[in-house]
PDB file of C-alpha atoms and ligand atoms in Angstrom:
ATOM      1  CA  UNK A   3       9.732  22.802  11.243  1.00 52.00           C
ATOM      2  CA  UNK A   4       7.574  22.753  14.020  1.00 55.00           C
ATOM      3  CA  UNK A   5       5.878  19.121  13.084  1.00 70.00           C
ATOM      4  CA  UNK A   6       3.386  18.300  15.754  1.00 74.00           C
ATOM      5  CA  UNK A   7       2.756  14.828  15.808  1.00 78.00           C
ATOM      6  CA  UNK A   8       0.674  14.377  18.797  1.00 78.00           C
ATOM      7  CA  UNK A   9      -2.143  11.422  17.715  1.00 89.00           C
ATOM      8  CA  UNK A  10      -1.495   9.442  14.879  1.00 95.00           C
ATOM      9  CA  UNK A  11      -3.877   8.189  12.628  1.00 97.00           C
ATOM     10  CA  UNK A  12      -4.851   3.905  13.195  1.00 97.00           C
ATOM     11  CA  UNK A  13      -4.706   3.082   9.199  1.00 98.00           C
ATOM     12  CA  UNK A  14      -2.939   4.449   6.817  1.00 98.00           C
ATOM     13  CA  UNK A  15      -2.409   4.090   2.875  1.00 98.00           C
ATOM     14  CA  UNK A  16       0.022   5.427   0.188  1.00 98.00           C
ATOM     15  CA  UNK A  17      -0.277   5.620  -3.688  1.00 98.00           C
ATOM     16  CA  UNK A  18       3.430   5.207  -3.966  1.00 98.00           C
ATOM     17  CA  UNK A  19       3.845   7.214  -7.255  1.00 97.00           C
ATOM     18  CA  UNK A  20       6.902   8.958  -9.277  1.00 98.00           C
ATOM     19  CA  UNK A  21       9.810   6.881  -9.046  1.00 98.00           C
ATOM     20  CA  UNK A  22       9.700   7.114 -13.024  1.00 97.00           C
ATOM     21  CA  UNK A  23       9.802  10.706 -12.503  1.00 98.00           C
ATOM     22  CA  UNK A  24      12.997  10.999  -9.752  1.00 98.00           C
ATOM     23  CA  UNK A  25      14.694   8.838 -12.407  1.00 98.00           C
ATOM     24  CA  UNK A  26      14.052  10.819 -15.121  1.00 98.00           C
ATOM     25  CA  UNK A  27      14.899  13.852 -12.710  1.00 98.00           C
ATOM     26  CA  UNK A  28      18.192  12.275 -11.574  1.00 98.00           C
ATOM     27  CA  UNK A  29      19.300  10.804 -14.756  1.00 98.00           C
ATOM     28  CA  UNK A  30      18.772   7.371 -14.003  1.00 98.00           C
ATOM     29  CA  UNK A  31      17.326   4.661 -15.381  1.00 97.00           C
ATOM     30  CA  UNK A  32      13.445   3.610 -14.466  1.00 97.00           C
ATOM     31  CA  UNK A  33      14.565   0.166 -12.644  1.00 98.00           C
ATOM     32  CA  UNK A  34      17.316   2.952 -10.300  1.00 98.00           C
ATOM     33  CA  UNK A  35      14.003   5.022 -10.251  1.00 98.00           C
ATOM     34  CA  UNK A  36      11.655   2.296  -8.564  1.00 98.00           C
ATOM     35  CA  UNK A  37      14.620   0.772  -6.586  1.00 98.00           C
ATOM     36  CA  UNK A  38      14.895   4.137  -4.595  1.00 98.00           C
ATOM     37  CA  UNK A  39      11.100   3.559  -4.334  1.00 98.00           C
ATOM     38  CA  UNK A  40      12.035   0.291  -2.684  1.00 98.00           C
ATOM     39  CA  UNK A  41      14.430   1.847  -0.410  1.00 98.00           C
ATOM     40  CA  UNK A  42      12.023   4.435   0.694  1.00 98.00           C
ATOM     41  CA  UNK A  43       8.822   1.765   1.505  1.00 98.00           C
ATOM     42  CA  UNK A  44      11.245   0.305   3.832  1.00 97.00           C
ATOM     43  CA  UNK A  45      12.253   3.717   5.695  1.00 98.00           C
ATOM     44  CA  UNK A  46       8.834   4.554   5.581  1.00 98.00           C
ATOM     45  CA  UNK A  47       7.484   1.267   7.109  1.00 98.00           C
ATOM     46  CA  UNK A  48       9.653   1.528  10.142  1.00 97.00           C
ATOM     47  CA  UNK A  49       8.899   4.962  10.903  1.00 97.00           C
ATOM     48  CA  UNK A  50       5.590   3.455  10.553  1.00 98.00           C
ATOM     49  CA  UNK A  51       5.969   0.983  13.293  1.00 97.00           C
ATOM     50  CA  UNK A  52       7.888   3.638  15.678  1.00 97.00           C
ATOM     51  CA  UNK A  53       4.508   5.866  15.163  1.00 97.00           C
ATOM     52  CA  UNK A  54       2.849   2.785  16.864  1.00 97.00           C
ATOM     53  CA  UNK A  55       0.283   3.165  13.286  1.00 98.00           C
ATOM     54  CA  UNK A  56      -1.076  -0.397  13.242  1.00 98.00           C
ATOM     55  CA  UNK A  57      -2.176  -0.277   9.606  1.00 98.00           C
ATOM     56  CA  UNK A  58      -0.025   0.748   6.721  1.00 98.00           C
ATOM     57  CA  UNK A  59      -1.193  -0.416   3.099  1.00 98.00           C
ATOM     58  CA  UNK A  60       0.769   0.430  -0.023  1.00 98.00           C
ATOM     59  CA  UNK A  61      -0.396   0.362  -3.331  1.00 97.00           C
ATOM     60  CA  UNK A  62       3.083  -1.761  -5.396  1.00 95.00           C
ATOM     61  CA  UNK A  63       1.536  -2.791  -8.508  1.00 95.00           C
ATOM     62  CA  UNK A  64      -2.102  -2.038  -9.827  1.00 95.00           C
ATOM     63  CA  UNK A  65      -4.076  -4.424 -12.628  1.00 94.00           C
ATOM     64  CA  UNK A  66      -3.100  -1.495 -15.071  1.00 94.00           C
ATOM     65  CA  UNK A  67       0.526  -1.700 -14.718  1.00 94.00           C
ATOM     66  CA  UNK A  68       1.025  -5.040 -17.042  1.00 95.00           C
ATOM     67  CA  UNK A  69       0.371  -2.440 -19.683  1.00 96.00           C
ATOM     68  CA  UNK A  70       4.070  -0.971 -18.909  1.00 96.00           C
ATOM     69  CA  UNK A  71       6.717  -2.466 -21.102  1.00 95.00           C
ATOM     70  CA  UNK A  72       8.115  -5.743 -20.992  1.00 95.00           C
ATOM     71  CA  UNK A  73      11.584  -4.696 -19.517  1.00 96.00           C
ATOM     72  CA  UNK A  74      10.061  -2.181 -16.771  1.00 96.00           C
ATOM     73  CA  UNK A  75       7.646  -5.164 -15.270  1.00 95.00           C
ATOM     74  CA  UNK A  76      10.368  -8.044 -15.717  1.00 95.00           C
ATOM     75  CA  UNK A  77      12.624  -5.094 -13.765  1.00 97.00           C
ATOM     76  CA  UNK A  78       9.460  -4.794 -11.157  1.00 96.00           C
ATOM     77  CA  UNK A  79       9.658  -8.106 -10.223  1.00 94.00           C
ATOM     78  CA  UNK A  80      12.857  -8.470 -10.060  1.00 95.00           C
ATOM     79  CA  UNK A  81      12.946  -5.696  -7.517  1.00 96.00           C
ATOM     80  CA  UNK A  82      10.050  -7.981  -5.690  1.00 94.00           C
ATOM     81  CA  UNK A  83      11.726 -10.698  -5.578  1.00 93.00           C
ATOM     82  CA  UNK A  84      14.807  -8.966  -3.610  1.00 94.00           C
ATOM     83  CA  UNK A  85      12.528  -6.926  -1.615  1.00 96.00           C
ATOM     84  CA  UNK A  86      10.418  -9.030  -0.371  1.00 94.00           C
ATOM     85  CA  UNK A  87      13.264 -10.925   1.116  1.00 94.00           C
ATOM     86  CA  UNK A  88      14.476  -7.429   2.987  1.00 96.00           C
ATOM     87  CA  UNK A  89      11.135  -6.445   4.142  1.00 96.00           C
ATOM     88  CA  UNK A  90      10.605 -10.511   5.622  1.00 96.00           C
ATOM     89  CA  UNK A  91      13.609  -9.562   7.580  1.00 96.00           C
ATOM     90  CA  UNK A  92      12.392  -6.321   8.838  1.00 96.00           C
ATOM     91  CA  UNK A  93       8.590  -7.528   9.627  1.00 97.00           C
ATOM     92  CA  UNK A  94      10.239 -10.283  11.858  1.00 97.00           C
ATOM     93  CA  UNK A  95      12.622  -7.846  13.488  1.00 96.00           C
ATOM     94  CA  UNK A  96       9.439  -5.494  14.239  1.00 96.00           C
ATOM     95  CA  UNK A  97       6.581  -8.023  14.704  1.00 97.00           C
ATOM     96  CA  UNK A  98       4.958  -6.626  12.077  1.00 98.00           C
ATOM     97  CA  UNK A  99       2.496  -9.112  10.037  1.00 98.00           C
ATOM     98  CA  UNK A 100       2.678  -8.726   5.989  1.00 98.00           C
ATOM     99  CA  UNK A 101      -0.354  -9.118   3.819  1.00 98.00           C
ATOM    100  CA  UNK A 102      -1.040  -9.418   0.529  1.00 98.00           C
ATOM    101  CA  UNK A 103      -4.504  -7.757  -1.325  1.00 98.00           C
ATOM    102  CA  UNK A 104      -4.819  -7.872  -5.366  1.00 97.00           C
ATOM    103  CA  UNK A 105      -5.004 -11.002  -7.398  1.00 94.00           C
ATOM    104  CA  UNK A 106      -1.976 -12.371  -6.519  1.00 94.00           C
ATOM    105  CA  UNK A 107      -2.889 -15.975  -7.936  1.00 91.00           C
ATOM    106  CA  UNK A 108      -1.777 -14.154 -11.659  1.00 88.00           C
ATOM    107  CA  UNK A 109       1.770 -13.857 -10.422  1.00 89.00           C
ATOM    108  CA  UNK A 110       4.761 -16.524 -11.171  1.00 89.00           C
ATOM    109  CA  UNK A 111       4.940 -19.158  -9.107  1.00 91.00           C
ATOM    110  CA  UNK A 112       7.900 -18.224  -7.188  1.00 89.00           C
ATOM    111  CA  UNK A 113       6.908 -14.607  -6.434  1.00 91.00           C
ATOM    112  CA  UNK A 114       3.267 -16.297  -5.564  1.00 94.00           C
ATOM    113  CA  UNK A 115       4.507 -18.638  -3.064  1.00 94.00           C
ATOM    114  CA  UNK A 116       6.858 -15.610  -1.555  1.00 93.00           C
ATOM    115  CA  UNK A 117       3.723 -14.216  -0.880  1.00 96.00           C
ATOM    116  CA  UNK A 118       2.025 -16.865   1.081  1.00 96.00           C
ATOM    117  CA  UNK A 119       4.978 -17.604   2.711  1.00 96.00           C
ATOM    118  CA  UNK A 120       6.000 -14.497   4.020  1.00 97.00           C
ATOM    119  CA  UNK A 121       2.074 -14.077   4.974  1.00 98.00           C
ATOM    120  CA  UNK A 122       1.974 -17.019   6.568  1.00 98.00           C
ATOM    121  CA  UNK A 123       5.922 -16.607   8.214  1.00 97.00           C
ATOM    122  CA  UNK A 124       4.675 -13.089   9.541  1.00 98.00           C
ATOM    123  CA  UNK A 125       0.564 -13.769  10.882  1.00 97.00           C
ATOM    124  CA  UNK A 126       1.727 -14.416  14.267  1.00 98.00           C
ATOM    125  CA  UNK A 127       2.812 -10.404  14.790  1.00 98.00           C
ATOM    126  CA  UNK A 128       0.613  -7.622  15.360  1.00 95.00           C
ATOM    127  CA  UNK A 129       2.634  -4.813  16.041  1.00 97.00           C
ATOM    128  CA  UNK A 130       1.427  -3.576  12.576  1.00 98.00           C
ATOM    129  CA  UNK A 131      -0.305  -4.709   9.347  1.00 98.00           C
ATOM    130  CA  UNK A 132       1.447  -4.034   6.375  1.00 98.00           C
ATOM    131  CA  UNK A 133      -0.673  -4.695   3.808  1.00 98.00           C
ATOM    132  CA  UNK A 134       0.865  -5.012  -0.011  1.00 98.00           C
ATOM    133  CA  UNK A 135      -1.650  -4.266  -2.913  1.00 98.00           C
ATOM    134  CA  UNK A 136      -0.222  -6.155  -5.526  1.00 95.00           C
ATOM    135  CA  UNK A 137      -1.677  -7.022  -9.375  1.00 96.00           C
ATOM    136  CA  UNK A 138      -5.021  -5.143  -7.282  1.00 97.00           C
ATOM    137  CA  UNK A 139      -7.623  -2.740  -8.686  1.00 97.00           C
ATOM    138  CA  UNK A 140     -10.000  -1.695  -6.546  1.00 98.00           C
ATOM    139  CA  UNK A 141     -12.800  -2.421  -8.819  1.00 98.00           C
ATOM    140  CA  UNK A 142     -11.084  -5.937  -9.582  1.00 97.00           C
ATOM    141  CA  UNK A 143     -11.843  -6.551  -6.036  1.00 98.00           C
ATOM    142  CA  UNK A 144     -14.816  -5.502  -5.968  1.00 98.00           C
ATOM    143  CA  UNK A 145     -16.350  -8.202  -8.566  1.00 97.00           C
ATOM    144  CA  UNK A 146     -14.325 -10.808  -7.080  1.00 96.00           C
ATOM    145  CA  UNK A 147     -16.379 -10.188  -4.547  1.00 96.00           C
ATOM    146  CA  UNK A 148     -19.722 -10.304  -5.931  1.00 95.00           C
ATOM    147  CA  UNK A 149     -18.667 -13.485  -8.050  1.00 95.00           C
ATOM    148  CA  UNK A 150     -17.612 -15.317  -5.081  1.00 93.00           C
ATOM    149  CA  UNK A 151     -21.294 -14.806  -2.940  1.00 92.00           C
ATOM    150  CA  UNK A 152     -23.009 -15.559  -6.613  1.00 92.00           C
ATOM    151  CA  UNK A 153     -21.010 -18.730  -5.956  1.00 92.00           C
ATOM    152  CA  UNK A 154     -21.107 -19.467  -2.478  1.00 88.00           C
ATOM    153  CA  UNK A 155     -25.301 -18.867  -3.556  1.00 87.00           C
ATOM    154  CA  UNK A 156     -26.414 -18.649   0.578  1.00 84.00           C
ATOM    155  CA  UNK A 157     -27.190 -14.577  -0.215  1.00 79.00           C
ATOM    156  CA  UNK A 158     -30.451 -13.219  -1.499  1.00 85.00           C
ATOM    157  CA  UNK A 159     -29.713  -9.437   0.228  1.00 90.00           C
ATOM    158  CA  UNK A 160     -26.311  -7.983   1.441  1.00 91.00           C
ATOM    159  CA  UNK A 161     -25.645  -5.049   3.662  1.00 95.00           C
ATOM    160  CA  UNK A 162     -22.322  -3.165   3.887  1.00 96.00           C
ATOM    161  CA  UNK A 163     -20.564  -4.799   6.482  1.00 95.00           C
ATOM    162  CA  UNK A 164     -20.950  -8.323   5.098  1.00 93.00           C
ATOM    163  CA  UNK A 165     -19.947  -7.058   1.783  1.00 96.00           C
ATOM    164  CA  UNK A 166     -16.671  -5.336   3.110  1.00 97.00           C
ATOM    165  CA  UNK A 167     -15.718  -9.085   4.751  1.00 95.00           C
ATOM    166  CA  UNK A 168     -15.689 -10.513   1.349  1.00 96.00           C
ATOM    167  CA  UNK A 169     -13.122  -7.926   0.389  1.00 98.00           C
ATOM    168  CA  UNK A 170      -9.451  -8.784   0.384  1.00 98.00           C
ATOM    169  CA  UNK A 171      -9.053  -6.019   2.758  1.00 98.00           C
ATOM    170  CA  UNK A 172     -11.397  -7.708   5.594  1.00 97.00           C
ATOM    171  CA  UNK A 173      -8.452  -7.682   7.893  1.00 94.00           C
ATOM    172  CA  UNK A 174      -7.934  -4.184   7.125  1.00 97.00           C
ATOM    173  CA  UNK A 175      -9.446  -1.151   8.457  1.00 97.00           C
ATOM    174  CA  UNK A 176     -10.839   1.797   6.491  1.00 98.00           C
ATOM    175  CA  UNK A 177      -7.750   4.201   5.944  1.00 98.00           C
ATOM    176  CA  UNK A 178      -8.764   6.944   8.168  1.00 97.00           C
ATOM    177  CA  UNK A 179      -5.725   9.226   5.833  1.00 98.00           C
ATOM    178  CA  UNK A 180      -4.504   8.332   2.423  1.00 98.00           C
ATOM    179  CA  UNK A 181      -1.291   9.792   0.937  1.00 98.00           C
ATOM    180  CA  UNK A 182      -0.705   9.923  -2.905  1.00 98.00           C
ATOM    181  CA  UNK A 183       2.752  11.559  -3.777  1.00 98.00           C
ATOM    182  CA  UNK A 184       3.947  13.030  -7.172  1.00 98.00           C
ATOM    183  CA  UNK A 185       1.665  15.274  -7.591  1.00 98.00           C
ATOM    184  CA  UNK A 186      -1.640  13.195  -9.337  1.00 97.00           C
ATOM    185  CA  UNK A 187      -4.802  14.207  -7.883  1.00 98.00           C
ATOM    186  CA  UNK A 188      -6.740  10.913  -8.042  1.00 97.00           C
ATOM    187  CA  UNK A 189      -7.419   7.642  -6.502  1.00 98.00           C
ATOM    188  CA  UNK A 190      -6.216   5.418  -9.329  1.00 97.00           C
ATOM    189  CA  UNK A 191      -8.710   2.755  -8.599  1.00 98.00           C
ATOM    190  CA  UNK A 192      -6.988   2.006  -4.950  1.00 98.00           C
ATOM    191  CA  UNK A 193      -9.354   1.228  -2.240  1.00 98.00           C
ATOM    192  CA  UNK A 194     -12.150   3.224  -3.295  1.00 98.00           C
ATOM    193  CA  UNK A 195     -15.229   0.784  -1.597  1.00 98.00           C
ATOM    194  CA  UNK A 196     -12.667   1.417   1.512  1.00 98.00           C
ATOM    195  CA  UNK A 197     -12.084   5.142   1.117  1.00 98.00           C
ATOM    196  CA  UNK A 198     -15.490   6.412   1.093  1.00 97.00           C
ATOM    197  CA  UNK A 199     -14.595   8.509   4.560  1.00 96.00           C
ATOM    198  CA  UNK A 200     -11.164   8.636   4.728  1.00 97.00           C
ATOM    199  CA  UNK A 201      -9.147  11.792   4.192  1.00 97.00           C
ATOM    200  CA  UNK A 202      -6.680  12.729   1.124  1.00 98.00           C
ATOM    201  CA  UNK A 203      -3.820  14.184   1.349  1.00 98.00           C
ATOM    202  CA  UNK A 204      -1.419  15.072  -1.906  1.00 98.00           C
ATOM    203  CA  UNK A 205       1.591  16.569  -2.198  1.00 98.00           C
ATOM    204  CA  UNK A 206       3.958  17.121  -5.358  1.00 98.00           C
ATOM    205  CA  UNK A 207       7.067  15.389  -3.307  1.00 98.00           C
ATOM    206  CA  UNK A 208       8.153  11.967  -5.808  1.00 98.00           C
ATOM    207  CA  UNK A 209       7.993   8.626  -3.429  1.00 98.00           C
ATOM    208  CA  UNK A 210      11.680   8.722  -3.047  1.00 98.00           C
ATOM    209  CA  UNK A 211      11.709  11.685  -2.246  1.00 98.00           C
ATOM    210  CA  UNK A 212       9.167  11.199   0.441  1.00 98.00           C
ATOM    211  CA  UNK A 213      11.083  11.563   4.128  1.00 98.00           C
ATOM    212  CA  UNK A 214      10.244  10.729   7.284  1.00 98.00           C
ATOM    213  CA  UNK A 215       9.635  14.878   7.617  1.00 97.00           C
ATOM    214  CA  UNK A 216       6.897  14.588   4.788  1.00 98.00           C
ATOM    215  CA  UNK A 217       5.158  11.636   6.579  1.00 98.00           C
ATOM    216  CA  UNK A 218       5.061  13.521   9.681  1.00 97.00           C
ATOM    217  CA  UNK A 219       3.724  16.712   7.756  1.00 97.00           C
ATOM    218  CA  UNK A 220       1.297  14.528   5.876  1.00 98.00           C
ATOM    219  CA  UNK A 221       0.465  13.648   9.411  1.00 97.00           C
ATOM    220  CA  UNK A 222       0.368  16.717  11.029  1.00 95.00           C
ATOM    221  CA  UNK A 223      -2.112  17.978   8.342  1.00 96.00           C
ATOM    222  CA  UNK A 224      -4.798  15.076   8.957  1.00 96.00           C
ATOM    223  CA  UNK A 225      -4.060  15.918  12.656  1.00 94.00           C
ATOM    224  CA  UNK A 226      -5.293  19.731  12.106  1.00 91.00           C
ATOM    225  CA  UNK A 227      -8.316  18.552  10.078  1.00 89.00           C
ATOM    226  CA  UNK A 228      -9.650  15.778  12.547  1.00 76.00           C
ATOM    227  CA  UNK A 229      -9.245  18.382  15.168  1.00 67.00           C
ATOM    228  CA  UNK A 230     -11.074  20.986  13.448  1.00 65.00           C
ATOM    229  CA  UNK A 231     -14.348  18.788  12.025  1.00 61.00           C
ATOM    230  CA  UNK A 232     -14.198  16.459  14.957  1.00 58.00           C
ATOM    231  CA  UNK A 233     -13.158  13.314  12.758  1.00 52.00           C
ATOM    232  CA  UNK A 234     -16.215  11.955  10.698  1.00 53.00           C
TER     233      UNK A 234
HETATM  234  C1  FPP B  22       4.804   4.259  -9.616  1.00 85.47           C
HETATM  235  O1  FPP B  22       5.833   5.052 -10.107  1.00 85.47           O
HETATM  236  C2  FPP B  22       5.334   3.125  -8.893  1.00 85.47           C
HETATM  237  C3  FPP B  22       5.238   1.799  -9.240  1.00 85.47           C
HETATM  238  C4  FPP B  22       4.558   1.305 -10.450  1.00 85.47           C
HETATM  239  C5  FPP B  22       5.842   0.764  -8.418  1.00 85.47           C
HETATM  240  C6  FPP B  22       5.823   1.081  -6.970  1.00 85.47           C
HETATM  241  C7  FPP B  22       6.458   0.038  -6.190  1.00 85.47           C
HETATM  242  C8  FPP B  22       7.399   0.241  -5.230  1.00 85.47           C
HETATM  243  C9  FPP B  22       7.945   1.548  -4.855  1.00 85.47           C
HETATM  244  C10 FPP B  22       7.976  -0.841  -4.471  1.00 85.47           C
HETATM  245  C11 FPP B  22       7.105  -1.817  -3.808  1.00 85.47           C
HETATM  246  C12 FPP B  22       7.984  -2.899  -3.348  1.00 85.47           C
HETATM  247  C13 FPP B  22       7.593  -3.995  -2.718  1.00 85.47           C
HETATM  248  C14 FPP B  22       8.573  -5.024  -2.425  1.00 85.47           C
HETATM  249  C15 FPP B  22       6.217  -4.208  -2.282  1.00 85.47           C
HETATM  250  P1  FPP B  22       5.763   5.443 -11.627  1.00 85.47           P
HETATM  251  O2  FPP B  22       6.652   4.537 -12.409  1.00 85.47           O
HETATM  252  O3  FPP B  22       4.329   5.445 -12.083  1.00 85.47           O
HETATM  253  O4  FPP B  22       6.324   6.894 -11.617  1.00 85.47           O
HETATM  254  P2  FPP B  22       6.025   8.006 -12.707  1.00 85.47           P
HETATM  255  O5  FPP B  22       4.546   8.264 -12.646  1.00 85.47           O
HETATM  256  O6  FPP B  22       6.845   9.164 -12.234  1.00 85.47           O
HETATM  257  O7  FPP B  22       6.476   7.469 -14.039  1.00 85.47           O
END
């Protein structure tokens, strides 16, 4: 195929969207459907860490999905709860420090505490950041923000660089590419304070269905346009 992978980008972010779609498409059910999603985040993250990319951030469950049914989110986190465990195991085998961003405080006490743990298990690594945007919406963020300097009350101006520390993402730096799969041409209220400059990239490909190959194109393509306009 001729991929031609010669810089890679520093941060990267994924809409992971249309496992509902590959299930429909494979005559599965929803819960197979975001399971091969799962599988996928995990190929995908340590192709990730062999790119030597230090900042992946995936966007697992927005504010709007508690509007899905009852038996697809109980399904969701039950798929969590067993992933989580796998992807502990893989951050420690490739020093890669997990994160959490989203209003994770809303969760159920045991998939809460997962969180912190495996943040906490995992901080010491820097190989990569793996951040996991979970019960987040960008816009959630951003008023979490602004309540929490209306409370901290030490602020009568702000300028941008203060503002983006008070973001969950403060650890995190600006996605310089941003892949959405499936085929939906929007941002879907995922890091849009943080994607004012980044590039977007889209392809039809479902997340399971999203190899190693497409990453690299995905990555080949920023590649081309970074060379062409110089970057930003
Ligand atoms: C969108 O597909 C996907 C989700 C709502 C869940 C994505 C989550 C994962 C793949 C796993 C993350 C796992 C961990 C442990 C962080 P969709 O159901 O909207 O697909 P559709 O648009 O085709 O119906």
């Amino acid at each position: 195929m001729g991929l031609n992978i010669d810089t890679v980008p520093e941060s990267v972010a994924i809409i992971l969207d249309g496992n509902g779609r590959y299930a429909k498409k494979n005559n599965i059910t929803r819960y197979m459907g975001h399971k091969a999603g799962c599988d996928n985040l995990e190929t995908i993250l340590e192709e990730t860490v062999r790119l030597n990319i230090k900042y992946l951030t995936v966007y697992a469950f927005s504010t709007e999905n508690w509007k899905r049914s009852e038996e697809e989110i109980n399904g969701l986190f039950k798929l969590f709860d067993l992933y989580l465990n796998r992807i502990r195991k893989k951050a420690i085998e490739n020093e890669v420090s997990v994160k959490f961003i989203g209003d994770i405080e809303k969760f159920k006490k045991n998939i809460y505490e997962s969180c912190i743990q495996l943040e906490e298990e995992t901080k010491k690594f820097d190989k990569c950041i793996f951040s996991i945007a979970f019960n987040y919406g960008g816009r959630d963020e951003i008023v979490r923000a602004i309540n929490r300097i209306i409370k901290d009350g030490n602020s009568t101006s702000i300028d941008e660089n203060t503002f983006s520390k008070m973001l969950d993402t403060k650890d995190i730096k600006d996605p310089d590419l941003l892949i959405r799969t499936s085929g939906e041409l929007r941002l879907s209220n995922f890091l849009i304070w943080q994607s004012a400059y980044t590039e977007l990239y889209f392809t039809d490909v479902l997340w399971p269905e999203f190899t190693i190959d497409e990453y690299h194109k995905a990555i080949d393509d920023y590649n081309k346009r970074s060379r062409r306009f110089g970057g930003r």
